PDB file of C-alpha atoms in Angstrom:
ATOM      1  CA  ARG A   1     106.446  87.059 106.179  1.00 61.00           C
ATOM      2  CA  LYS A   2     107.348  89.423 103.354  1.00 74.00           C
ATOM      3  CA  GLU A   3     106.752  93.091 104.057  1.00 88.00           C
ATOM      4  CA  VAL A   4     104.371  93.721 101.156  1.00 94.00           C
ATOM      5  CA  GLU A   5     102.829  90.831  99.258  1.00 94.00           C
ATOM      6  CA  GLN A   6     100.759  90.812  96.108  1.00 95.00           C
ATOM      7  CA  ASP A   7      99.419  88.147  93.819  1.00 90.00           C
ATOM      8  CA  PRO A   8     101.661  88.487  90.750  1.00 88.00           C
ATOM      9  CA  GLY A   9      98.910  87.475  88.347  1.00 89.00           C
ATOM     10  CA  PRO A  10      98.585  87.847  85.471  1.00 93.00           C
ATOM     11  CA  PHE A  11      94.935  88.727  85.620  1.00 95.00           C
ATOM     12  CA  ASN A  12      93.471  88.378  82.136  1.00 97.00           C
ATOM     13  CA  VAL A  13      90.045  89.987  81.913  1.00 97.00           C
ATOM     14  CA  PRO A  14      87.713  91.104  79.121  1.00 98.00           C
ATOM     15  CA  GLU A  15      86.898  94.749  78.560  1.00 98.00           C
ATOM     16  CA  GLY A  16      84.149  95.902  80.861  1.00 98.00           C
ATOM     17  CA  ALA A  17      84.966  93.426  83.605  1.00 98.00           C
ATOM     18  CA  THR A  18      85.449  94.288  87.247  1.00 98.00           C
ATOM     19  CA  VAL A  19      88.738  93.172  88.729  1.00 97.00           C
ATOM     20  CA  ALA A  20      90.084  93.346  92.269  1.00 96.00           C
ATOM     21  CA  PHE A  21      93.615  93.184  93.593  1.00 95.00           C
ATOM     22  CA  ASN A  22      94.598  92.566  97.175  1.00 95.00           C
ATOM     23  CA  CYS A  23      97.816  93.300  98.973  1.00 96.00           C
ATOM     24  CA  THR A  24      98.924  92.342 102.469  1.00 96.00           C
ATOM     25  CA  TYR A  25     101.520  94.109 104.588  1.00 94.00           C
ATOM     26  CA  SER A  26     103.447  92.981 107.624  1.00 91.00           C
ATOM     27  CA  ASN A  27     103.951  96.119 109.730  1.00 86.00           C
ATOM     28  CA  SER A  28     100.923  96.965 111.817  1.00 85.00           C
ATOM     29  CA  ALA A  29     102.341 100.461 112.429  1.00 84.00           C
ATOM     30  CA  SER A  30     102.246 101.380 108.737  1.00 86.00           C
ATOM     31  CA  GLN A  31     100.522 104.692 108.108  1.00 85.00           C
ATOM     32  CA  SER A  32     100.744 105.365 104.385  1.00 92.00           C
ATOM     33  CA  PHE A  33      99.327 103.264 101.599  1.00 95.00           C
ATOM     34  CA  PHE A  34      99.329 103.769  97.862  1.00 96.00           C
ATOM     35  CA  TRP A  35      98.603 102.107  94.558  1.00 97.00           C
ATOM     36  CA  TYR A  36     100.890 102.842  91.641  1.00 98.00           C
ATOM     37  CA  ARG A  37     100.616 101.630  88.075  1.00 98.00           C
ATOM     38  CA  GLN A  38     103.568 100.822  85.906  1.00 98.00           C
ATOM     39  CA  ASP A  39     103.408 100.351  82.178  1.00 97.00           C
ATOM     40  CA  CYS A  40     105.937  98.131  80.464  1.00 95.00           C
ATOM     41  CA  ARG A  41     109.394  99.718  80.470  1.00 93.00           C
ATOM     42  CA  LYS A  42     108.074 102.907  82.069  1.00 97.00           C
ATOM     43  CA  GLU A  43     108.306 104.518  85.471  1.00 98.00           C
ATOM     44  CA  PRO A  44     105.761 103.841  88.235  1.00 98.00           C
ATOM     45  CA  LYS A  45     103.008 106.449  88.398  1.00 97.00           C
ATOM     46  CA  LEU A  46     100.876 107.217  91.406  1.00 97.00           C
ATOM     47  CA  LEU A  47      97.359 105.920  90.861  1.00 97.00           C
ATOM     48  CA  MET A  48      95.870 106.773  94.219  1.00 96.00           C
ATOM     49  CA  SER A  49      96.548 107.052  97.895  1.00 94.00           C
ATOM     50  CA  VAL A  50      94.548 104.767 100.176  1.00 94.00           C
ATOM     51  CA  TYR A  51      92.749 106.330 103.106  1.00 88.00           C
ATOM     52  CA  SER A  52      91.333 104.649 106.184  1.00 87.00           C
ATOM     53  CA  SER A  53      87.764 105.368 105.139  1.00 86.00           C
ATOM     54  CA  GLY A  54      88.321 104.060 101.643  1.00 88.00           C
ATOM     55  CA  ASN A  55      88.357 106.275  98.596  1.00 93.00           C
ATOM     56  CA  GLU A  56      87.181 106.314  95.026  1.00 95.00           C
ATOM     57  CA  ASP A  57      88.465 107.958  91.896  1.00 95.00           C
ATOM     58  CA  GLY A  58      86.248 107.338  88.919  1.00 97.00           C
ATOM     59  CA  ARG A  59      86.345 103.630  88.120  1.00 98.00           C
ATOM     60  CA  PHE A  60      88.930 102.932  90.813  1.00 98.00           C
ATOM     61  CA  THR A  61      88.166 102.196  94.461  1.00 97.00           C
ATOM     62  CA  ALA A  62      90.778 101.607  97.137  1.00 97.00           C
ATOM     63  CA  GLN A  63      90.100 100.201 100.568  1.00 96.00           C
ATOM     64  CA  LEU A  64      92.173  99.639 103.678  1.00 95.00           C
ATOM     65  CA  ASN A  65      91.592  96.997 106.317  1.00 94.00           C
ATOM     66  CA  ARG A  66      93.946  97.727 109.204  1.00 92.00           C
ATOM     67  CA  ALA A  67      92.767  94.835 111.343  1.00 92.00           C
ATOM     68  CA  SER A  68      93.681  92.306 108.680  1.00 93.00           C
ATOM     69  CA  GLN A  69      96.557  94.387 107.298  1.00 94.00           C
ATOM     70  CA  TYR A  70      95.528  94.447 103.688  1.00 93.00           C
ATOM     71  CA  ILE A  71      94.597  96.969 101.071  1.00 96.00           C
ATOM     72  CA  SER A  72      92.602  96.418  97.933  1.00 96.00           C
ATOM     73  CA  LEU A  73      92.083  98.039  94.565  1.00 97.00           C
ATOM     74  CA  LEU A  74      88.902  97.558  92.578  1.00 97.00           C
ATOM     75  CA  ILE A  75      88.711  98.506  88.935  1.00 98.00           C
ATOM     76  CA  ARG A  76      85.248  98.676  87.389  1.00 98.00           C
ATOM     77  CA  ASP A  77      84.423  98.647  83.683  1.00 98.00           C
ATOM     78  CA  SER A  78      87.977  97.716  82.688  1.00 98.00           C
ATOM     79  CA  LYS A  79      89.467  99.431  79.656  1.00 98.00           C
ATOM     80  CA  LEU A  80      92.220  98.238  77.357  1.00 98.00           C
ATOM     81  CA  SER A  81      94.283 101.150  78.672  1.00 98.00           C
ATOM     82  CA  ASP A  82      94.120  99.710  82.199  1.00 98.00           C
ATOM     83  CA  SER A  83      96.542  96.981  81.133  1.00 98.00           C
ATOM     84  CA  ALA A  84      99.599  97.505  83.307  1.00 97.00           C
ATOM     85  CA  THR A  85     101.283  96.265  86.452  1.00 97.00           C
ATOM     86  CA  TYR A  86      99.765  97.566  89.671  1.00 97.00           C
ATOM     87  CA  LEU A  87     102.116  98.124  92.579  1.00 97.00           C
ATOM     88  CA  CYS A  88     101.013  98.070  96.191  1.00 97.00           C
ATOM     89  CA  VAL A  89     103.094 100.463  98.296  1.00 96.00           C
ATOM     90  CA  VAL A  90     103.225 100.742 102.073  1.00 94.00           C
ATOM     91  CA  ASN A  91     105.436 102.713 104.393  1.00 89.00           C
ATOM     92  CA  ILE A  92     107.305 100.513 106.821  1.00 79.00           C
ATOM     93  CA  ASN A  93     108.493 102.210 109.973  1.00 71.00           C
ATOM     94  CA  TYR A  94     110.689 100.323 112.372  1.00 62.00           C
ATOM     95  CA  GLY A  95     110.744 103.179 114.807  1.00 58.00           C
ATOM     96  CA  GLY A  96     112.283 106.615 115.110  1.00 55.00           C
ATOM     97  CA  SER A  97     111.482 108.038 111.702  1.00 63.00           C
ATOM     98  CA  GLN A  98     108.791 108.194 109.076  1.00 66.00           C
ATOM     99  CA  GLY A  99     109.905 104.940 107.552  1.00 76.00           C
ATOM    100  CA  ASN A 100     110.463 104.293 103.883  1.00 86.00           C
ATOM    101  CA  LEU A 101     108.055 103.164 101.227  1.00 92.00           C
ATOM    102  CA  ILE A 102     108.164  99.464 100.438  1.00 92.00           C
ATOM    103  CA  PHE A 103     106.958  98.408  97.024  1.00 95.00           C
ATOM    104  CA  GLY A 104     105.264  95.138  96.281  1.00 95.00           C
ATOM    105  CA  LYS A 105     106.401  93.190  93.255  1.00 95.00           C
ATOM    106  CA  GLY A 106     103.243  94.100  91.409  1.00 96.00           C
ATOM    107  CA  THR A 107     100.167  92.455  89.938  1.00 96.00           C
ATOM    108  CA  LYS A 108      99.967  92.310  86.173  1.00 96.00           C
ATOM    109  CA  LEU A 109      96.647  93.098  84.545  1.00 97.00           C
ATOM    110  CA  SER A 110      95.871  92.404  80.919  1.00 97.00           C
ATOM    111  CA  VAL A 111      92.537  93.628  79.572  1.00 98.00           C
ATOM    112  CA  LYS A 112      91.474  91.937  76.348  1.00 97.00           C
ATOM    113  CA  PRO A 113      88.996  93.166  73.733  1.00 96.00           C
TER     114      PRO A 113
ATOM    115  CA  ASP B   1     103.870 115.134  85.118  1.00 66.00           C
ATOM    116  CA  ALA B   2     106.457 115.970  87.764  1.00 68.00           C
ATOM    117  CA  GLY B   3     109.529 117.683  86.371  1.00 94.00           C
ATOM    118  CA  ILE B   4     112.086 114.928  86.834  1.00 97.00           C
ATOM    119  CA  THR B   5     114.722 113.973  84.334  1.00 98.00           C
ATOM    120  CA  GLN B   6     117.383 111.303  84.483  1.00 98.00           C
ATOM    121  CA  SER B   7     120.566 111.025  82.512  1.00 98.00           C
ATOM    122  CA  PRO B   8     121.749 109.030  80.804  1.00 98.00           C
ATOM    123  CA  ARG B   9     118.637 107.057  79.865  1.00 98.00           C
ATOM    124  CA  HIS B  10     120.651 104.078  78.709  1.00 98.00           C
ATOM    125  CA  LYS B  11     124.198 103.069  79.450  1.00 98.00           C
ATOM    126  CA  VAL B  12     126.382 100.063  78.806  1.00 98.00           C
ATOM    127  CA  THR B  13     129.602  99.891  80.752  1.00 97.00           C
ATOM    128  CA  GLU B  14     132.268  97.386  81.652  1.00 97.00           C
ATOM    129  CA  THR B  15     132.870  95.722  84.986  1.00 98.00           C
ATOM    130  CA  GLY B  16     135.150  97.773  87.191  1.00 97.00           C
ATOM    131  CA  THR B  17     134.439 101.170  85.653  1.00 97.00           C
ATOM    132  CA  PRO B  18     132.905 104.017  87.638  1.00 96.00           C
ATOM    133  CA  VAL B  19     129.439 105.185  86.615  1.00 98.00           C
ATOM    134  CA  THR B  20     127.459 108.243  87.667  1.00 98.00           C
ATOM    135  CA  LEU B  21     123.750 108.629  87.117  1.00 98.00           C
ATOM    136  CA  ARG B  22     122.083 112.002  87.426  1.00 98.00           C
ATOM    137  CA  CYS B  23     118.619 112.949  88.593  1.00 98.00           C
ATOM    138  CA  HIS B  24     117.377 116.496  88.075  1.00 98.00           C
ATOM    139  CA  GLN B  25     114.115 117.954  89.363  1.00 98.00           C
ATOM    140  CA  THR B  26     112.391 121.261  88.773  1.00 97.00           C
ATOM    141  CA  GLU B  27     109.791 120.854  91.556  1.00 95.00           C
ATOM    142  CA  ASN B  28     111.982 122.115  94.411  1.00 95.00           C
ATOM    143  CA  HIS B  29     111.053 119.041  96.477  1.00 96.00           C
ATOM    144  CA  ARG B  30     113.172 118.411  99.542  1.00 95.00           C
ATOM    145  CA  TYR B  31     113.309 114.621  99.345  1.00 96.00           C
ATOM    146  CA  MET B  32     114.951 112.614  96.590  1.00 97.00           C
ATOM    147  CA  TYR B  33     115.460 108.871  96.212  1.00 97.00           C
ATOM    148  CA  TRP B  34     117.296 106.340  94.155  1.00 98.00           C
ATOM    149  CA  TYR B  35     115.729 102.927  93.536  1.00 98.00           C
ATOM    150  CA  ARG B  36     116.653  99.938  91.479  1.00 98.00           C
ATOM    151  CA  GLN B  37     114.156  97.583  89.865  1.00 98.00           C
ATOM    152  CA  ASP B  38     114.997  94.020  88.942  1.00 96.00           C
ATOM    153  CA  PRO B  39     112.852  91.112  87.749  1.00 91.00           C
ATOM    154  CA  GLY B  40     111.389  89.239  90.689  1.00 86.00           C
ATOM    155  CA  HIS B  41     111.899  92.134  93.059  1.00 88.00           C
ATOM    156  CA  GLY B  42     109.898  95.188  93.920  1.00 87.00           C
ATOM    157  CA  LEU B  43     111.523  98.565  93.677  1.00 94.00           C
ATOM    158  CA  ARG B  44     114.306  98.657  96.256  1.00 96.00           C
ATOM    159  CA  LEU B  45     115.642 101.799  97.858  1.00 95.00           C
ATOM    160  CA  ILE B  46     119.361 102.439  97.413  1.00 97.00           C
ATOM    161  CA  HIS B  47     119.866 105.839  99.024  1.00 96.00           C
ATOM    162  CA  TYR B  48     117.786 108.872  99.735  1.00 95.00           C
ATOM    163  CA  SER B  49     118.293 112.527 100.523  1.00 96.00           C
ATOM    164  CA  TYR B  50     116.332 114.740 102.876  1.00 94.00           C
ATOM    165  CA  GLY B  51     118.091 117.960 101.962  1.00 94.00           C
ATOM    166  CA  VAL B  52     121.201 119.410 100.420  1.00 95.00           C
ATOM    167  CA  LYS B  53     124.182 117.404 101.663  1.00 93.00           C
ATOM    168  CA  ASP B  54     121.857 115.223 103.788  1.00 95.00           C
ATOM    169  CA  THR B  55     121.689 111.618 102.666  1.00 95.00           C
ATOM    170  CA  ASP B  56     121.046 108.214 104.159  1.00 93.00           C
ATOM    171  CA  LYS B  57     121.285 104.578 103.150  1.00 94.00           C
ATOM    172  CA  GLY B  58     118.443 102.460 101.954  1.00 92.00           C
ATOM    173  CA  GLU B  59     117.923  98.728 101.752  1.00 90.00           C
ATOM    174  CA  VAL B  60     120.540  97.976  99.060  1.00 95.00           C
ATOM    175  CA  SER B  61     123.225 100.644  99.450  1.00 95.00           C
ATOM    176  CA  ASP B  62     126.367  98.484  99.197  1.00 96.00           C
ATOM    177  CA  GLY B  63     128.447  99.468  96.176  1.00 96.00           C
ATOM    178  CA  TYR B  64     126.678 102.803  95.719  1.00 98.00           C
ATOM    179  CA  SER B  65     127.317 106.333  96.889  1.00 98.00           C
ATOM    180  CA  VAL B  66     125.290 109.496  96.434  1.00 98.00           C
ATOM    181  CA  SER B  67     125.743 113.221  96.555  1.00 98.00           C
ATOM    182  CA  ARG B  68     123.425 116.177  96.653  1.00 98.00           C
ATOM    183  CA  SER B  69     125.075 119.563  96.364  1.00 96.00           C
ATOM    184  CA  LYS B  70     121.976 121.378  95.063  1.00 96.00           C
ATOM    185  CA  THR B  71     118.277 120.938  95.747  1.00 97.00           C
ATOM    186  CA  GLU B  72     117.596 120.010  92.161  1.00 97.00           C
ATOM    187  CA  ASP B  73     120.315 117.406  91.589  1.00 98.00           C
ATOM    188  CA  PHE B  74     120.879 113.982  93.132  1.00 98.00           C
ATOM    189  CA  LEU B  75     123.747 111.880  91.825  1.00 98.00           C
ATOM    190  CA  LEU B  76     124.174 108.126  92.163  1.00 98.00           C
ATOM    191  CA  THR B  77     127.681 106.721  91.721  1.00 98.00           C
ATOM    192  CA  LEU B  78     128.750 103.147  91.238  1.00 97.00           C
ATOM    193  CA  GLU B  79     132.390 103.336  92.222  1.00 94.00           C
ATOM    194  CA  SER B  80     133.329 100.110  90.452  1.00 97.00           C
ATOM    195  CA  ALA B  81     130.456  98.639  88.521  1.00 97.00           C
ATOM    196  CA  THR B  82     129.683  94.924  88.784  1.00 98.00           C
ATOM    197  CA  SER B  83     127.374  92.746  86.712  1.00 97.00           C
ATOM    198  CA  SER B  84     125.006  92.469  89.686  1.00 97.00           C
ATOM    199  CA  GLN B  85     124.370  96.199  89.309  1.00 98.00           C
ATOM    200  CA  THR B  86     122.800  95.702  85.897  1.00 98.00           C
ATOM    201  CA  SER B  87     119.345  97.074  86.525  1.00 98.00           C
ATOM    202  CA  VAL B  88     116.860  99.826  85.855  1.00 98.00           C
ATOM    203  CA  TYR B  89     117.460 102.784  88.139  1.00 98.00           C
ATOM    204  CA  PHE B  90     114.677 105.164  89.050  1.00 98.00           C
ATOM    205  CA  CYS B  91     114.930 108.475  90.763  1.00 98.00           C
ATOM    206  CA  ALA B  92     111.970 109.748  92.755  1.00 97.00           C
ATOM    207  CA  ILE B  93     111.041 112.917  94.605  1.00 97.00           C
ATOM    208  CA  SER B  94     108.628 113.774  97.359  1.00 95.00           C
ATOM    209  CA  GLU B  95     107.644 117.054  98.901  1.00 92.00           C
ATOM    210  CA  PHE B  96     106.722 116.101 102.447  1.00 89.00           C
ATOM    211  CA  GLY B  97     108.854 113.133 103.421  1.00 87.00           C
ATOM    212  CA  GLN B  98     109.610 109.471 103.099  1.00 84.00           C
ATOM    213  CA  ALA B  99     106.125 108.268 103.994  1.00 86.00           C
ATOM    214  CA  TYR B 100     104.355 110.444 101.419  1.00 90.00           C
ATOM    215  CA  GLU B 101     103.611 110.249  97.710  1.00 93.00           C
ATOM    216  CA  GLN B 102     106.669 109.894  95.534  1.00 96.00           C
ATOM    217  CA  TYR B 103     106.962 110.812  91.870  1.00 96.00           C
ATOM    218  CA  PHE B 104     109.335 109.010  89.587  1.00 98.00           C
ATOM    219  CA  GLY B 105     111.676 109.926  86.805  1.00 98.00           C
ATOM    220  CA  PRO B 106     111.739 107.974  83.522  1.00 98.00           C
ATOM    221  CA  GLY B 107     114.528 105.638  84.615  1.00 98.00           C
ATOM    222  CA  THR B 108     118.019 104.695  83.459  1.00 98.00           C
ATOM    223  CA  ARG B 109     118.732 101.271  82.010  1.00 98.00           C
ATOM    224  CA  LEU B 110     122.244 100.267  83.019  1.00 98.00           C
ATOM    225  CA  THR B 111     124.001  97.213  81.678  1.00 98.00           C
ATOM    226  CA  VAL B 112     127.325  96.156  83.143  1.00 98.00           C
ATOM    227  CA  THR B 113     129.178  93.681  80.930  1.00 96.00           C
TER     228      THR B 113
END
C-alpha cells in the first residue's frame, strides 16, 4: 500500500459547486496532517493543517478519520481561483524521530465558469 | 509569504558537471529541506537539516550532497549531474521540526542534457 494516496482527478466542476477530496495514509502512527495547494509551475503552499476534531477555514473544511486512516478536504462554493492541484501531506514516522512529511501526488481541480 | 529564495531559478547543464543550488531564508527557522518534484511522483525528500552543520538523508539522497554552514543558507550539490536528476527542486523551511508545517521556496528548474 502506498504511504499517501489520492485520486489524481482531474475534478472538473462548475463555479459554485461543492467538491470533496479524500486521501488515505498507511501509517497508523501518523500525527500530522496537512493540505497544500500547488498552482501550475509554482511552489506548494500550505492551505490548512488538519486537526483531530476537524477544522474549517472559510469555504474549506478538513476532516480526519484516524480509524479509517483518511483525511478529507471539502471546498464549498468553488471559485475559479480554486483551480489548482491539492496535495495531501502526512508525517510518516517509522520510530525514533518525528518522521518526515510524505506528500501525495495531488488531486487536480479545475473550476469552470 | 515566508522569506525563502532559491538560486538559480532555472539552469541547464550537461551530464557529468557539478551543480550547486542555493536556498536562502530570512525566517531564522532551524529546519531546512530539499525536495525534488517529478511528474507521476509526489514531492520527495532529498536531504534535510536540523541545524547548522547538522544534516540527514531523505528518501532519494543518492547522487546529492548538502551543506549548511549558516542558519540562513542550505546548499544542494549534484556532484556529477545525470539526466535522471532533471527535475524541479524545492527548498522548504520549518520552525518546529520535521512533522510540522513547511513553507516552500519558488523552486529551481534543472535540466541535465
